[in-house]
XYZ file of C-alpha atoms in Angstrom:
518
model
C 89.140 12.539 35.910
C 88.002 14.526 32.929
C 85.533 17.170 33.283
C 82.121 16.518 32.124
C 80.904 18.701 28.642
C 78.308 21.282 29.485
C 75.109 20.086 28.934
C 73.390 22.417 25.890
C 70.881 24.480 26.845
C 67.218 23.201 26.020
C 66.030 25.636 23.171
C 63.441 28.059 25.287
C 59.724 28.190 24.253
C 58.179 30.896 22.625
C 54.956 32.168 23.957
C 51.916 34.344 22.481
C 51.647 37.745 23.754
C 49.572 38.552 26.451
C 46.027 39.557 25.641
C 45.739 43.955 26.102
C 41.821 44.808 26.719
C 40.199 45.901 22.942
C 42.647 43.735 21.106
C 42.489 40.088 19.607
C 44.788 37.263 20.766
C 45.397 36.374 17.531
C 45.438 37.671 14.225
C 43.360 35.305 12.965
C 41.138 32.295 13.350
C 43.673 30.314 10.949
C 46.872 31.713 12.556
C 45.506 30.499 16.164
C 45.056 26.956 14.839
C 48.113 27.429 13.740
C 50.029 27.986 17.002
C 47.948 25.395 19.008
C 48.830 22.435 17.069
C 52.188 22.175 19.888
C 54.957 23.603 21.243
C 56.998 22.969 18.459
C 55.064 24.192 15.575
C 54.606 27.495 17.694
C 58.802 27.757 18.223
C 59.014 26.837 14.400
C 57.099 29.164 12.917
C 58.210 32.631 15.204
C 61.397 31.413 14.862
C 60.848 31.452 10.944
C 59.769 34.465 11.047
C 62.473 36.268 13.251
C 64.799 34.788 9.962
C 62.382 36.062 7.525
C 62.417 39.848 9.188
C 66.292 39.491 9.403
C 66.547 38.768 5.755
C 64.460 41.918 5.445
C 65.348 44.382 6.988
C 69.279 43.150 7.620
C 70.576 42.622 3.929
C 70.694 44.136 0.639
C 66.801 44.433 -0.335
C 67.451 42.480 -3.390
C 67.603 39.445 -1.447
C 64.104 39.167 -0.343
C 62.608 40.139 -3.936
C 64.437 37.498 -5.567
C 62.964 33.935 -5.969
C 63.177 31.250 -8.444
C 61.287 30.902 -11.344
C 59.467 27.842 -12.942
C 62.353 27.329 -14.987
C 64.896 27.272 -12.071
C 66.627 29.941 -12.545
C 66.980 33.201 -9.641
C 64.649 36.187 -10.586
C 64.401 39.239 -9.062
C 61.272 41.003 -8.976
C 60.313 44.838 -8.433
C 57.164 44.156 -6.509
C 56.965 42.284 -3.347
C 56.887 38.570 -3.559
C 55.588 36.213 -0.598
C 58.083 34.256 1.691
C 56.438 31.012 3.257
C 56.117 31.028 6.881
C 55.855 27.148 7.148
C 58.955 26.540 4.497
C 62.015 28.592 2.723
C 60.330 29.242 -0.030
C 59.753 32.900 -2.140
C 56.931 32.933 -4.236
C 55.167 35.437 -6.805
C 51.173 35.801 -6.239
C 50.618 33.476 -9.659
C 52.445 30.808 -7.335
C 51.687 31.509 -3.971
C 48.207 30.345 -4.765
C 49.471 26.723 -6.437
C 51.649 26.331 -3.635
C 49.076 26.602 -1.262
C 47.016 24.076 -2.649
C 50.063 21.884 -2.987
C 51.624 22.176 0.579
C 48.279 23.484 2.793
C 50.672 26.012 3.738
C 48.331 29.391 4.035
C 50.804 31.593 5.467
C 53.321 34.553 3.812
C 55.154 36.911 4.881
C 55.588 40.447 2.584
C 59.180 40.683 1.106
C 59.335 44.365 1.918
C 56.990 45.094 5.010
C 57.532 41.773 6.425
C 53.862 41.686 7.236
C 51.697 38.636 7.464
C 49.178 37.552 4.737
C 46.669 34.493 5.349
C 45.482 32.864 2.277
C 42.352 31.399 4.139
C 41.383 35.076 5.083
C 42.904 36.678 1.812
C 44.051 39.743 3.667
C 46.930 40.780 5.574
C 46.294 40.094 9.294
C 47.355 41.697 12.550
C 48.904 39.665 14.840
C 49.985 40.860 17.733
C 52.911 38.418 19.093
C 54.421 38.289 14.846
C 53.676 42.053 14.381
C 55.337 43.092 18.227
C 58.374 41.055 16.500
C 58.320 43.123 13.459
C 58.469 46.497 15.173
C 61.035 45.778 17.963
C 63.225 45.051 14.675
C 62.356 47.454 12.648
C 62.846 50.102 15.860
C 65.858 48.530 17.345
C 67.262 46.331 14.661
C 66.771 43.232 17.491
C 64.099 41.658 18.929
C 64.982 42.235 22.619
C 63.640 45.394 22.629
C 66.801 46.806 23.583
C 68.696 49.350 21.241
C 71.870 48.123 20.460
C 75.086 50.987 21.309
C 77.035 52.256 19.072
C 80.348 50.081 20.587
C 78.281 46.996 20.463
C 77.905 47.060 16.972
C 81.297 47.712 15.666
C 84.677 46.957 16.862
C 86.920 49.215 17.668
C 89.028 49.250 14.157
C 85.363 49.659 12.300
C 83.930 52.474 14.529
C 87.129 54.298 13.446
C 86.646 53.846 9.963
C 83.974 55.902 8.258
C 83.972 53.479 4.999
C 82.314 50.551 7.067
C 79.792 52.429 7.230
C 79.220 54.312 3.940
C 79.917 50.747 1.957
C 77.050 48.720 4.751
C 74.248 51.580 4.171
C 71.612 50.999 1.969
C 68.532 53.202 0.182
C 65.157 53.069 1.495
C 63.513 50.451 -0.368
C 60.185 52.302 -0.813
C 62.080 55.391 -2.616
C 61.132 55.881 -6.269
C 64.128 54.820 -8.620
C 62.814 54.894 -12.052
C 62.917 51.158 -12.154
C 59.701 50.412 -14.309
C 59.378 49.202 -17.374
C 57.068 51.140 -20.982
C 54.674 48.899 -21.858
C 54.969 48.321 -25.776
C 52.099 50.189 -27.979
C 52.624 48.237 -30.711
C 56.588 47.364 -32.475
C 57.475 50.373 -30.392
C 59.934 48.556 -28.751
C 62.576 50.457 -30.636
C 61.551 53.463 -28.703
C 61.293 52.214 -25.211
C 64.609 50.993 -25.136
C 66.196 54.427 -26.128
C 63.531 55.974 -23.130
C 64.854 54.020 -20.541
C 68.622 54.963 -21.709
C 67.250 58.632 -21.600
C 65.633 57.978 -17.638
C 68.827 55.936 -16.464
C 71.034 59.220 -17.631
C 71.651 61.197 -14.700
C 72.105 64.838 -16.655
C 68.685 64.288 -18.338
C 67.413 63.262 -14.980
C 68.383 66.133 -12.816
C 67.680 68.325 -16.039
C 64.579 67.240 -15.971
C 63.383 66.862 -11.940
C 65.196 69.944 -11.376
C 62.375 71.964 -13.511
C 64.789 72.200 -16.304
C 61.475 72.330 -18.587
C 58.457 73.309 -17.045
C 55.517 71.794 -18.901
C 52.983 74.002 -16.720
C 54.311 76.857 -18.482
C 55.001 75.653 -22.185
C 53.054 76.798 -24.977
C 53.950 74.387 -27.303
C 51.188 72.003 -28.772
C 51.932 68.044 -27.956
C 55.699 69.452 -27.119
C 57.659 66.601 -27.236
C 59.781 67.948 -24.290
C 56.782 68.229 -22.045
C 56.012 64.819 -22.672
C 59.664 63.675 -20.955
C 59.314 66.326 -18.693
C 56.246 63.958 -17.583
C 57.800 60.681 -18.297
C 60.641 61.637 -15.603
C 58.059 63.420 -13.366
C 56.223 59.999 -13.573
C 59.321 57.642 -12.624
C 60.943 59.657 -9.767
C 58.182 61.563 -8.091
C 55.616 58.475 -7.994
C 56.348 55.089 -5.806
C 54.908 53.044 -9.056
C 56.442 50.114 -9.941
C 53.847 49.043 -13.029
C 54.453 49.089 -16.320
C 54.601 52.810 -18.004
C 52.541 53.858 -21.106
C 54.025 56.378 -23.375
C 51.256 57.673 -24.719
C 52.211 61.493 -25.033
C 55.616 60.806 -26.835
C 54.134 58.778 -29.269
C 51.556 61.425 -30.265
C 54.210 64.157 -30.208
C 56.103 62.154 -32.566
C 52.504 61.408 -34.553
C 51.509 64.877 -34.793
C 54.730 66.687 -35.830
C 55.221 68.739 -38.195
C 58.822 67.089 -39.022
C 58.559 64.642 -42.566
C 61.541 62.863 -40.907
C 59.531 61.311 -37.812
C 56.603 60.436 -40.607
C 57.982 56.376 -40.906
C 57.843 56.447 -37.233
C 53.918 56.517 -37.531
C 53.493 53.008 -38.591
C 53.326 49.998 -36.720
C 56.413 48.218 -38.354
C 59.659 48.257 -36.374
C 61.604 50.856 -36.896
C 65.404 51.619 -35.865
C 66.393 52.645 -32.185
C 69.521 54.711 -33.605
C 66.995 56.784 -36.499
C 64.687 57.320 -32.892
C 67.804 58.666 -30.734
C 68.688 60.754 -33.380
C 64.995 62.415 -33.942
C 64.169 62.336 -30.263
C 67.530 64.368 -29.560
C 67.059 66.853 -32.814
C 63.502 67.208 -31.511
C 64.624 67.882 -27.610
C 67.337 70.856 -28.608
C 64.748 72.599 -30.895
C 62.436 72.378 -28.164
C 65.260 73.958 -25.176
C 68.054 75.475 -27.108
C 68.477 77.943 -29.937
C 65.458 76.475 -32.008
C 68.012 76.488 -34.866
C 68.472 73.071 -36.542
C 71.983 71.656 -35.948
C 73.350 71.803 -40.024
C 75.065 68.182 -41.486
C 79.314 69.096 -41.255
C 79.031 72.188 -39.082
C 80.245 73.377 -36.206
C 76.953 73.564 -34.431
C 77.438 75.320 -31.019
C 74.561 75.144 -28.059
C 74.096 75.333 -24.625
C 70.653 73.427 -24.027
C 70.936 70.011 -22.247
C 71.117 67.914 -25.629
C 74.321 69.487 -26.344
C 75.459 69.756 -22.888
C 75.053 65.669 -22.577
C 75.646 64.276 -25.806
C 77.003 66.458 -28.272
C 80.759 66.697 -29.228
C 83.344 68.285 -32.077
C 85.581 66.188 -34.447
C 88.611 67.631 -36.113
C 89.629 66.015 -39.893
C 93.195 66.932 -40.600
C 93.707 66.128 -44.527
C 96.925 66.548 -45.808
C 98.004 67.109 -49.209
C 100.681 63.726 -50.588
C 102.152 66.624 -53.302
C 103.107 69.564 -51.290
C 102.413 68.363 -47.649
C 100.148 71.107 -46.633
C 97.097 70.624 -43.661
C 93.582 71.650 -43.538
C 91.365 71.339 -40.538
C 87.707 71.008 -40.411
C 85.789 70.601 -37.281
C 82.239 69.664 -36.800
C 79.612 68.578 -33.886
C 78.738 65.467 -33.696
C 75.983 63.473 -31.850
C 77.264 60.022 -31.863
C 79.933 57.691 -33.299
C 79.015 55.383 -36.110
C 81.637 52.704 -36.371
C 81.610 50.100 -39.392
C 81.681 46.489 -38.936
C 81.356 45.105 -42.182
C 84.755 45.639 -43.180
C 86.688 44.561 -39.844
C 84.942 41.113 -39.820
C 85.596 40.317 -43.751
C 89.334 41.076 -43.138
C 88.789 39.026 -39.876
C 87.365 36.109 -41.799
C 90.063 36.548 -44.710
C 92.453 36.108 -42.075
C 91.382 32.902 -40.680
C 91.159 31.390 -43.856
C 94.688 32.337 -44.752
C 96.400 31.638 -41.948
C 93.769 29.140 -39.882
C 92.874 28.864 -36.208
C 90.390 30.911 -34.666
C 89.914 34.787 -35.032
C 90.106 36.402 -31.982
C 86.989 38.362 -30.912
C 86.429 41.745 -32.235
C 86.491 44.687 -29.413
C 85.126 48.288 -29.458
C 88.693 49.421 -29.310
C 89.321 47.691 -33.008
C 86.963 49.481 -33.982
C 87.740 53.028 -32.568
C 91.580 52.283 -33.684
C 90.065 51.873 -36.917
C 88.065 55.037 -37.545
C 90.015 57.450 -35.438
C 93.763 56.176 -35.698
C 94.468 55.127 -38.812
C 94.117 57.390 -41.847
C 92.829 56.605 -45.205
C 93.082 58.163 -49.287
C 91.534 60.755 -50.203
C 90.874 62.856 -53.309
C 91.445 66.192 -52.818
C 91.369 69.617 -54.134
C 94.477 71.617 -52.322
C 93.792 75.278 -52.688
C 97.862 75.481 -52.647
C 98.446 73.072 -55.539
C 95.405 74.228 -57.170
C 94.397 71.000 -58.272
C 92.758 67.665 -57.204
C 95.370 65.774 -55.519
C 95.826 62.455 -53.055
C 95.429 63.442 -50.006
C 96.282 61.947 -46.278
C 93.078 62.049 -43.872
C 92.821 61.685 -40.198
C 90.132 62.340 -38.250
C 90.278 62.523 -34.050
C 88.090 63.941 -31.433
C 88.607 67.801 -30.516
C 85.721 67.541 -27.330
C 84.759 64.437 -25.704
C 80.942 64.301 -24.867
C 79.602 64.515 -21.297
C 77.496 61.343 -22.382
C 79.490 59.533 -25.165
C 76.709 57.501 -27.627
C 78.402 54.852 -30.032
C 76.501 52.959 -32.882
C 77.817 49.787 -34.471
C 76.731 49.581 -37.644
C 75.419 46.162 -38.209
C 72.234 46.677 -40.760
C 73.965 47.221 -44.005
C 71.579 47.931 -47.104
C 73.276 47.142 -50.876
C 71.756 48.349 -54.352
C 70.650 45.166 -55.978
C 70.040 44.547 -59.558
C 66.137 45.740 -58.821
C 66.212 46.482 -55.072
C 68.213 47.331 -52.055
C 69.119 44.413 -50.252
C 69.180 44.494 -46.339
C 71.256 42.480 -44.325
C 72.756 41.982 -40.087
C 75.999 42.009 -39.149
C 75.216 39.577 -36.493
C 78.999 38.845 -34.795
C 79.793 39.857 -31.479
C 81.641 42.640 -30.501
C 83.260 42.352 -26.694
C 82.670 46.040 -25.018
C 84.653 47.282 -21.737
C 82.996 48.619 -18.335
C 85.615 51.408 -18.856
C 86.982 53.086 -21.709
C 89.634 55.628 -22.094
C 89.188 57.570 -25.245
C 91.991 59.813 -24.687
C 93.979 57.821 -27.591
C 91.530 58.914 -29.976
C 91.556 62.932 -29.465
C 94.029 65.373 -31.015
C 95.195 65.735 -27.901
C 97.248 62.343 -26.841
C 100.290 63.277 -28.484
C 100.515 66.717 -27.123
C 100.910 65.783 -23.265
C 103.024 63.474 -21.196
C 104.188 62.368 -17.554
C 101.846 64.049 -15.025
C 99.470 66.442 -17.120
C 99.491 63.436 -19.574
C 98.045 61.166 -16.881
C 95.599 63.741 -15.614
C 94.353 64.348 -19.260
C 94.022 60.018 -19.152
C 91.779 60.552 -16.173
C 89.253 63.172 -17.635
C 88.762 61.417 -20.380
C 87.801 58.228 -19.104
C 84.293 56.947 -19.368
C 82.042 54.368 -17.303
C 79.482 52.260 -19.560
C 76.183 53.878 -18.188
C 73.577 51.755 -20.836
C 73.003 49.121 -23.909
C 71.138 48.603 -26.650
C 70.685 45.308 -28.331
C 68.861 44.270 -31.625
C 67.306 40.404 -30.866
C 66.761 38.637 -34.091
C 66.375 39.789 -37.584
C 66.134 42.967 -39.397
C 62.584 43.388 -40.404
C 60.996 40.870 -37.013
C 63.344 41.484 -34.544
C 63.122 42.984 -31.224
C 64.611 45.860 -28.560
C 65.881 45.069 -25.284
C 68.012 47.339 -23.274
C 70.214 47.082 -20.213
C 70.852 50.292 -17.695
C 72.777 50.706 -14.757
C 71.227 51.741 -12.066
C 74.208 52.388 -9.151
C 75.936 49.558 -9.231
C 73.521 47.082 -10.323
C 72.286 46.107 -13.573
C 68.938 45.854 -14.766
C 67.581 44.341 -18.352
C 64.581 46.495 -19.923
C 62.304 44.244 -22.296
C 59.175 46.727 -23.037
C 57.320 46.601 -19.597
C 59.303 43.615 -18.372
C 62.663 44.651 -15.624
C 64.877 42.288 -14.175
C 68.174 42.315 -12.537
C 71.443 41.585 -14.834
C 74.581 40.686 -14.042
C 77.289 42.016 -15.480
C 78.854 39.102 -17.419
C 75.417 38.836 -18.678
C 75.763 42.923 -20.244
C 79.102 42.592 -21.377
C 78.378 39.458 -23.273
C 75.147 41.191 -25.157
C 75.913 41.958 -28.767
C 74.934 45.181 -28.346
C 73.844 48.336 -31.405
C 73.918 51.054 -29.317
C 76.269 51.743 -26.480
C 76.066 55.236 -24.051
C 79.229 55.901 -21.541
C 79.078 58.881 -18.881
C 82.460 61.091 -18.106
C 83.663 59.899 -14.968
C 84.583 63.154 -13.594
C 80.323 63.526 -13.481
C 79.386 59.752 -13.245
C-alpha cells in the first residue's frame, strides 16, 4: 500500500506583540482596526510587510525607489516613494493620496526606512509588533532574531571566494552621491548639463572635496572656482536630494571681466560646447599659471584643467617637391570632428549605388580627422617657395579626461546673412574606445609593449551631451555614469538610464576617462 503524502503544514498565525508598561499596543487607532478585522487580514498584512522589508533592505536599493508611472512605464526616483501595505503597489506622494481614495487603502511603508506611514493620521506611526520586525532585520538580516553564521550564509565554494562578496555588497543608501539635479534659471540648460559632466568627473571631484581650492581662503571677487568649489561641497558633503540652484556660477559668469562670457548674459540659449570651453579657460586662470592658454601653442600647465582635460597634437606636413617634414605640436582641449562632410558623401553613396547607408560611428569620424591626410599649401623653408604639401595630424598625449564635439550646427554666409543649420543624423558611440590608432605612436610598437601601449590608451565613456530639437528652441539633456549605472540629467529632473537608452542618444558632446584612473 502506498504511503500517504504529508499533510502541509497549516500556515501559523501571527500575533501582536505583547503590551510593555509606558508603551501603546498599537501604533495607531487606524492600524488596530486594521489588525482586528480577522485572522487573516492580520497574517496578510505582517506577512506583506516582512516582503516589503526584504525588498529593502535585501536587494539593490534601486528596486524599492522604482515604480511605475502614469504612463506605464518603470521610473526610478531619488526620494523615497510609498509601498502599499494592503497591495504591491509603489507609489509617489502625488499618487499615494489618489490611491487612497481609490482603494481605502491608508497604509505605506517608506522605500528606504521601511517605516510605516498612516494616511488617516498623516504621520509616520510607531508600531510596535511592524517596527520589532523592522529592527530584528535590519540587526540580523532575519526576523528570528537570531544572527545568521557566517557558514550558514554561504556555501562552502562561496565562503572561499572573496568576489561573492565584493560583487553582493552594496553602498549605504543614505550616503551623498551627487545625484541631484540644477534647477534651470532661465535657457540655462546649456550650462547645467556641462555641470553635471563636471560633478560626475571623478578628478574634478576629488580635486575639489579634497580642498584642491579653498574658497575660505580666496581673494578673488565672485571667483568662478569658488563657486564649484561650493557646487561640489554642496553635492557630496550634504544628504540633499532636491533640485540645485546655481546661483553663484551664473553671477561669476555675469560679472566677469571676460567680453567672451558677455552672450552668456542673456536669456537665449546658448551653446554647451562655447560654455565648456569658457568654464575650463576660466577654471585654469583661476588654479594654474594665470596665463591664458595661446590659439596653436604648446601651452604647458599643471593645474587640474590641464591635468584632466588637456592634451598635445602633432601635424606632420610634408613637402610633395622635395619630401621634407615639419612638426608642430599644440595643446588642445577637445576634439572637434566634422559631420557635414561624412554624411553628404554618405548620402552620395546611397544614391549611387542604392540600399541603405550604414550608420555613421565615432570611429569614422576619428579615421577621418586623424588617419587620413589631406592638401595643403605650403611654404617649405627648403624649397623656398609655396608648395603642395602632405598633412597628417595624430595625437602626441592622450587626455586624462578625453572631451569630443561633433560638430552638428553649421553656420553658411548667405547672400545677406549667415544661415544656421543641424546636422541632425545619428552617430552610434562605443562604451569603450581605444584611441591608440590615432597617436603617433601606433606604428612605433608591436607584440607585447604594443599591447600594453593598447591598454593605456583605452578609454571608458564617463558622460553625454545631447542637443533636443532645433538650433535656436532646443534643449540640454545630459546622461552621466554614476558606477555602473546610468542616470539622465534634464535641468532639475534625474532618472535612471539604461544603457541602450545612452548609446542610442544622438549625442554633441561626448567625455571618456583613461581607464588606467577610471
Amino acid at each position: 500500500m502506498a504511503a500517504r503524502p504529508a499533510t502541509p503544514a497549516s500556515p501559523k498565525n501571527v500575533k501582536v506583540k505583547e503590551p510593555a508598561p509606558g508603551s501603546p499596543l498599537f501604533g495607531c487607532e487606524h492600524v488596530q482596526r486594521l489588525f482586528n478585522q480577522g485572522q487573516e487580514i492580520m497574517n496578510h498584512s505582517i506577512g506583506h510587510y516582512k516582503m516589503i522589508l526584504r525588498g529593502i533592505f535585501d536587494s539593490t536599493p534601486v528596486v524599492p525607489q522604482t515604480f511605475t508611472n502614469s504612463q506605464g512605464q518603470p521610473t526610478t526616483c531619488l526620494t523615497s516613494t510609498n509601498l502599499c501595505l494592503q497591495c504591491p503597489t509603489n507609489l509617489t506622494d502625488e499618487e499615494r493620496l489618489k490611491h487612497g481614495n481609490k482603494t481605502s487603502h491608508r497604509f505605506y511603508i517608506d522605500s528606504r526606512s521601511g517605516s510605516l506611514y498612516c494616511q488617516v493620521c498623516d504621520d509616520i506611526v510607531w508600531d510596535p509588533t511592524l517596527e520589532e520586525l523592522r529592527v530584528r532585520k535590519i540587526g540580523t538580516g532575519s526576523f528570528s532574531g537570531r544572527k545568521r553564521k557566517h557558514d550558514e550564509l554561504f556555501p562552502d565554494a562561496m565562503k572561499e571566494d572573496p568576489r561573492y562578496i565584493a560583487t553582493n555588497t552594496t553602498l549605504a543608501s543614505c550616503r551623498a552621491n551627487g545625484l541631484r539635479g540644477i534647477y534651470n534659471a532661465g535657457a540655462t540648460c546649456y550650462q547645467n548639463v556641462v555641470l553635471q559632466s563636471f560633478l560626475h568627473n571623478p578628478l574634478l571631484r576629488n580635486f575639489y572635496l579634497s580642498d584642491g581650492h579653498q574658497s575660505s581662503e580666496c581673494g578673488v571677487s565672485y571667483c568662478l572656482s569658488c563657486a564649484i568649489d561650493d557646487m561640489f561641497q554642496d553635492f557630496y558633503a550634504l544628504e540633499n536630494t532636491n533640485g540645485y540652484t546655481a546661483a553663484n556660477i551664473l553671477s561669476g559668469f555675469w560679472i566677469s571681466e571676460n567680453k567672451a562670457f558677455e552672450n552668456l548674459v542673456t536669456t537665449r540659449e546658448q551653446d554647451a560646447h562655447e560654455f565648456f570651453q569658457f568654464l575650463a579657460e576660466e577654471l585654469h586662470e583661476r588654479n594654474g599659471d594665470g596665463k591664458k592658454p595661446e590659439s596653436g601653442s604648446e601651452h604647458t600647465c599643471n593645474c587640474v584643467m590641464h591635468q584632466t582635460f588637456y592634451g598635445k597634437m602633432q601635424t606632420d606636413t610634408t613637402c610633395q617637391n622635395c619630401s621634407g617634414t615639419t612638426h608642430a605640436v599644440q595643446s588642445f582641449l577637445d576634439l572637434s570632428l566634422g559631420l557635414e562632410s561624412l554624411v553628404q558623401k554618405r548620402k552620395k553613396a546611397v544614391k549611387e549605388k542604392g540600399g541603405n547607408a550604414p550608420p555613421l560611428t565615432l570611429i569614422d569620424c576619428l579615421d577621418e580627422e586623424y588617419i587620413k591626410s589631406d592638401k595643403c599649401d605650403y611654404r617649405c623653408h627648403k624649397c623656398d617657395s609655396i608648395q603642395q604639401a602632405r598633412r597628417l595630424t595624430s595625437i602626441k598625449r592622450l587626455p586624462n579626461v578625453l572631451s569630443i564635439q561633433f560638430k552638428r550646427f553649421e553656420y553658411k554666409q548667405g547672400r545677406h546673412d549667415r544661415a544656421a543649420s543641424k546636422i541632425d543624423d545619428p552617430v552610434s558611440f562605443p562604451l569603450q574606445l581605444n584611441m591608440l590608432p590615432y597617436t603617433h605612436r601606433v606604428r612605433a610598437k608591436e607584440g607585447r609593449e604594443g599591447r600594453e601601449l593598447e591598454r593605456s590608451c583605452t578609454y571608458d565613456l564617463l558622460s553625454v551631451v545631447v542637443h533636443v530639437g532645433e538650433i535656436e528652441t532646443g534643449h540640454y539633456v545630459s546622461y552621466c555614469r554614476v558606477g555602473d549605472q546610468w542616470f539622465r540629467f534634464n535641468d532639475h529632473n534625474v532618472r535612471l538610464a539604461t544603457v541602450s537608452e545612452v548609446l542610442g542618444a544622438k549625442a554633441y558632446l561626448l567625455f571618456y576617462i583613461i581607464r588606467s584612473l577610471a
